[in-house]
Amino acid sequence: MQRWAAFAIAFVVLLIGGIVHGTLADRWQTSTALTTAVERLPGVPNDVGAWHGKDSEHIPKSDFEQTGALSYLVRIYQRPGHEPIEVILMCGRPGRMSVHTPEICYGGVGYELRNPPKRSETSNGSFWKAQFSKPKTKASDLALYWSWNAGAGWTASDSPRWAFAGQSFLFKLYLSQRRIMNVEGPSETELFLREFLPVLERTLLPGS
């Protein structure tokens, strides 16, 4: 009896471990929801209020493959007389998408985090924001905002791997601008977010 009890306990532990690992590794997903999310991403409009967007291909496709993105866009938005804002939007399964953070993405091209990220609340969700720089170069500092969305709003999660585990899909959004972030009032990126996020919600998650 003791041997069978030990076997049963070991089986339950292995089963629970397999379920947890399968969830975190995106082994079980709703393919229809993921496919629909991926197909909606190219529909993000180029014009948002006074901002006009132009697609860019300066980031290699292989970089996005490393993040687990199944679809992505890189677009430069600008309004007359203002510095451009780069928008990187990705969609894929939650596993790799949730753990591939800016420290990894931007660190690969020489940027370093200058200060601990701070959470920025908007009317359409929360974002992390931080400043990155390239030491020993003349490159301008980069003010970066990022967040995730699995269908329930943009969220600056402390533990994205666990927060989005088991979801069918995940959007990840980066916005960057070459400027100093600690200015009076909302930054240019935050002003852009006020107009961009409602448009993004209607495009990616209609009816949400």
CSV table of C-alpha atoms in Angstrom, one decimal:
chain,number,residue,atom,x,y,z
A,1,MET,CA,0.0,0.0,0.0
A,2,GLN,CA,2.8,2.4,0.8
A,3,ARG,CA,4.4,1.7,-2.5
A,4,TRP,CA,1.1,2.5,-4.4
A,5,ALA,CA,0.6,5.6,-2.3
A,6,ALA,CA,4.1,6.8,-3.2
A,7,PHE,CA,3.5,6.1,-6.8
A,8,ALA,CA,0.2,8.0,-6.8
A,9,ILE,CA,1.8,11.0,-5.2
A,10,ALA,CA,4.6,11.0,-7.7
A,11,PHE,CA,2.1,10.7,-10.6
A,12,VAL,CA,0.1,13.7,-9.3
A,13,VAL,CA,3.3,15.8,-8.9
A,14,LEU,CA,4.4,14.9,-12.4
A,15,LEU,CA,0.9,15.7,-13.8
A,16,ILE,CA,0.7,19.1,-12.1
A,17,GLY,CA,4.3,19.9,-13.2
A,18,GLY,CA,3.4,19.0,-16.8
A,19,ILE,CA,0.3,21.1,-16.8
A,20,VAL,CA,2.2,24.1,-15.4
A,21,HIS,CA,5.0,23.7,-17.9
A,22,GLY,CA,2.6,23.2,-20.8
A,23,THR,CA,0.8,26.4,-19.8
A,24,LEU,CA,4.0,28.5,-19.6
A,25,ALA,CA,5.3,27.0,-22.8
A,26,ASP,CA,2.1,27.7,-24.7
A,27,ARG,CA,1.5,24.1,-25.5
A,28,TRP,CA,-2.3,24.5,-25.4
A,29,GLN,CA,-3.6,27.5,-27.2
A,30,THR,CA,-6.8,28.5,-28.9
A,31,SER,CA,-5.5,28.6,-32.5
A,32,THR,CA,-8.5,30.6,-33.8
A,33,ALA,CA,-8.0,33.4,-31.4
A,34,LEU,CA,-4.3,33.6,-32.0
A,35,THR,CA,-4.8,33.5,-35.8
A,36,THR,CA,-7.4,36.3,-35.6
A,37,ALA,CA,-5.1,38.5,-33.4
A,38,VAL,CA,-2.2,38.0,-35.8
A,39,GLU,CA,-4.3,38.9,-38.8
A,40,ARG,CA,-5.6,42.1,-37.3
A,41,LEU,CA,-2.2,43.6,-36.6
A,42,PRO,CA,-1.5,44.9,-40.2
A,43,GLY,CA,-4.8,46.9,-40.0
A,44,VAL,CA,-3.3,49.4,-37.6
A,45,PRO,CA,-3.8,52.8,-39.4
A,46,ASN,CA,-0.9,55.0,-40.5
A,47,ASP,CA,-2.7,58.2,-39.6
A,48,VAL,CA,-3.6,58.9,-36.0
A,49,GLY,CA,-4.9,62.4,-35.3
A,50,ALA,CA,-2.1,64.8,-36.4
A,51,TRP,CA,0.5,62.0,-36.5
A,52,HIS,CA,1.4,60.3,-39.8
A,53,GLY,CA,3.1,57.0,-39.7
A,54,LYS,CA,5.6,55.5,-42.1
A,55,ASP,CA,6.7,51.8,-42.0
A,56,SER,CA,10.3,51.0,-41.3
A,57,GLU,CA,12.4,47.9,-42.0
A,58,HIS,CA,15.6,48.8,-40.1
A,59,ILE,CA,15.1,45.9,-37.6
A,60,PRO,CA,16.0,42.5,-39.0
A,61,LYS,CA,13.3,39.9,-39.2
A,62,SER,CA,15.5,37.5,-37.2
A,63,ASP,CA,15.3,39.8,-34.2
A,64,PHE,CA,11.5,39.4,-34.1
A,65,GLU,CA,11.8,35.6,-34.5
A,66,GLN,CA,13.8,35.5,-31.3
A,67,THR,CA,11.0,37.2,-29.4
A,68,GLY,CA,8.4,34.7,-30.6
A,69,ALA,CA,6.5,37.3,-32.6
A,70,LEU,CA,4.3,35.7,-35.3
A,71,SER,CA,3.4,39.1,-36.8
A,72,TYR,CA,4.9,42.6,-36.2
A,73,LEU,CA,5.1,46.1,-37.5
A,74,VAL,CA,7.7,48.9,-37.0
A,75,ARG,CA,6.4,52.3,-37.8
A,76,ILE,CA,7.6,55.9,-37.3
A,77,TYR,CA,4.8,58.3,-36.3
A,78,GLN,CA,5.5,62.1,-36.5
A,79,ARG,CA,3.5,65.3,-36.4
A,80,PRO,CA,4.8,68.5,-37.9
A,81,GLY,CA,7.4,70.3,-35.8
A,82,HIS,CA,7.9,67.4,-33.3
A,83,GLU,CA,10.4,64.6,-32.8
A,84,PRO,CA,9.3,61.2,-34.3
A,85,ILE,CA,8.1,58.3,-32.2
A,86,GLU,CA,8.9,54.8,-33.1
A,87,VAL,CA,6.2,52.2,-32.6
A,88,ILE,CA,7.0,48.5,-32.4
A,89,LEU,CA,4.0,46.2,-32.2
A,90,MET,CA,4.2,42.4,-32.0
A,91,CYS,CA,1.7,39.6,-31.7
A,92,GLY,CA,2.4,36.0,-30.8
A,93,ARG,CA,2.0,33.3,-28.1
A,94,PRO,CA,2.5,34.5,-24.5
A,95,GLY,CA,5.5,32.4,-23.5
A,96,ARG,CA,8.5,34.0,-25.3
A,97,MET,CA,6.7,37.2,-25.9
A,98,SER,CA,6.3,37.9,-22.2
A,99,VAL,CA,9.9,37.3,-21.1
A,100,HIS,CA,11.7,39.0,-23.9
A,101,THR,CA,12.0,42.4,-22.2
A,102,PRO,CA,13.6,45.7,-23.5
A,103,GLU,CA,16.8,45.0,-21.5
A,104,ILE,CA,17.3,42.0,-23.8
A,105,CYS,CA,16.0,43.6,-27.0
A,106,TYR,CA,17.7,47.0,-26.8
A,107,GLY,CA,20.7,45.5,-24.9
A,108,GLY,CA,21.5,43.5,-28.0
A,109,VAL,CA,22.2,46.7,-30.0
A,110,GLY,CA,24.2,48.4,-27.3
A,111,TYR,CA,21.7,50.2,-25.1
A,112,GLU,CA,21.8,50.1,-21.4
A,113,LEU,CA,19.1,50.9,-18.8
A,114,ARG,CA,19.8,54.2,-17.1
A,115,ASN,CA,17.2,54.0,-14.4
A,116,PRO,CA,14.8,51.5,-12.9
A,117,PRO,CA,11.5,51.4,-14.9
A,118,LYS,CA,8.6,53.3,-13.5
A,119,ARG,CA,4.9,52.5,-14.1
A,120,SER,CA,2.9,55.1,-16.1
A,121,GLU,CA,-0.9,55.0,-15.8
A,122,THR,CA,-3.0,56.0,-18.8
A,123,SER,CA,-6.8,56.0,-19.4
A,124,ASN,CA,-6.3,52.9,-21.5
A,125,GLY,CA,-4.0,50.9,-19.3
A,126,SER,CA,-0.5,51.0,-17.7
A,127,PHE,CA,3.0,51.1,-19.3
A,128,TRP,CA,6.5,50.8,-18.0
A,129,LYS,CA,8.8,53.7,-18.9
A,130,ALA,CA,12.5,54.0,-18.6
A,131,GLN,CA,15.5,55.7,-20.2
A,132,PHE,CA,18.2,53.9,-22.2
A,133,SER,CA,21.5,55.1,-23.4
A,134,LYS,CA,24.5,53.9,-25.4
A,135,PRO,CA,27.7,54.5,-23.3
A,136,LYS,CA,30.7,55.9,-25.0
A,137,THR,CA,28.8,56.9,-28.1
A,138,LYS,CA,27.1,60.1,-29.3
A,139,ALA,CA,23.8,58.4,-29.7
A,140,SER,CA,20.9,60.2,-28.0
A,141,ASP,CA,19.2,58.8,-25.0
A,142,LEU,CA,16.1,56.8,-25.7
A,143,ALA,CA,12.9,57.3,-23.7
A,144,LEU,CA,11.0,53.9,-23.9
A,145,TYR,CA,7.5,52.9,-23.0
A,146,TRP,CA,6.3,49.3,-23.1
A,147,SER,CA,3.3,47.1,-22.2
A,148,TRP,CA,1.4,43.9,-22.9
A,149,ASN,CA,-2.2,43.1,-23.9
A,150,ALA,CA,-3.8,39.7,-23.9
A,151,GLY,CA,-7.3,41.0,-24.6
A,152,ALA,CA,-8.1,42.7,-21.3
A,153,GLY,CA,-6.2,46.0,-21.7
A,154,TRP,CA,-2.6,47.2,-21.7
A,155,THR,CA,-0.8,46.0,-18.6
A,156,ALA,CA,2.6,46.9,-17.2
A,157,SER,CA,3.0,43.6,-15.3
A,158,ASP,CA,5.7,42.8,-12.7
A,159,SER,CA,5.6,39.2,-13.7
A,160,PRO,CA,4.4,38.9,-17.3
A,161,ARG,CA,5.3,35.3,-17.7
A,162,TRP,CA,2.8,34.3,-15.0
A,163,ALA,CA,0.3,37.2,-15.7
A,164,PHE,CA,-0.3,36.0,-19.3
A,165,ALA,CA,0.3,32.3,-18.9
A,166,GLY,CA,-2.4,30.3,-20.6
A,167,GLN,CA,-3.7,33.2,-22.7
A,168,SER,CA,-4.4,32.5,-26.4
A,169,PHE,CA,-2.4,35.4,-27.7
A,170,LEU,CA,-0.3,38.4,-26.5
A,171,PHE,CA,0.3,41.8,-28.0
A,172,LYS,CA,3.5,43.6,-27.0
A,173,LEU,CA,3.9,47.3,-27.7
A,174,TYR,CA,7.1,49.5,-27.6
A,175,LEU,CA,7.2,53.2,-28.1
A,176,SER,CA,10.4,55.1,-28.1
A,177,GLN,CA,11.6,58.7,-28.7
A,178,ARG,CA,15.0,60.2,-28.6
A,179,ARG,CA,14.5,62.8,-25.9
A,180,ILE,CA,14.9,63.4,-22.2
A,181,MET,CA,12.0,62.0,-20.2
A,182,ASN,CA,12.0,64.1,-17.0
A,183,VAL,CA,10.2,67.2,-18.4
A,184,GLU,CA,7.3,69.1,-16.9
A,185,GLY,CA,3.9,67.7,-17.8
A,186,PRO,CA,3.2,64.7,-20.0
A,187,SER,CA,5.8,63.7,-22.5
A,188,GLU,CA,5.3,63.7,-26.3
A,189,THR,CA,4.9,59.9,-26.2
A,190,GLU,CA,2.2,60.1,-23.5
A,191,LEU,CA,0.3,62.7,-25.6
A,192,PHE,CA,0.6,60.3,-28.6
A,193,LEU,CA,-0.6,57.4,-26.5
A,194,ARG,CA,-3.8,59.3,-25.6
A,195,GLU,CA,-4.8,59.2,-29.3
A,196,PHE,CA,-3.1,56.1,-30.4
A,197,LEU,CA,-4.4,53.6,-27.8
A,198,PRO,CA,-8.1,54.0,-28.5
A,199,VAL,CA,-7.4,53.5,-32.2
A,200,LEU,CA,-5.3,50.4,-31.4
A,201,GLU,CA,-8.0,48.9,-29.3
A,202,ARG,CA,-10.6,49.3,-32.0
A,203,THR,CA,-8.3,47.7,-34.5
A,204,LEU,CA,-6.9,44.8,-32.5
A,205,LEU,CA,-9.7,44.1,-30.1
A,206,PRO,CA,-13.0,45.3,-31.6
A,207,GLY,CA,-15.9,44.9,-29.2
A,208,SER,CA,-13.7,44.7,-26.2
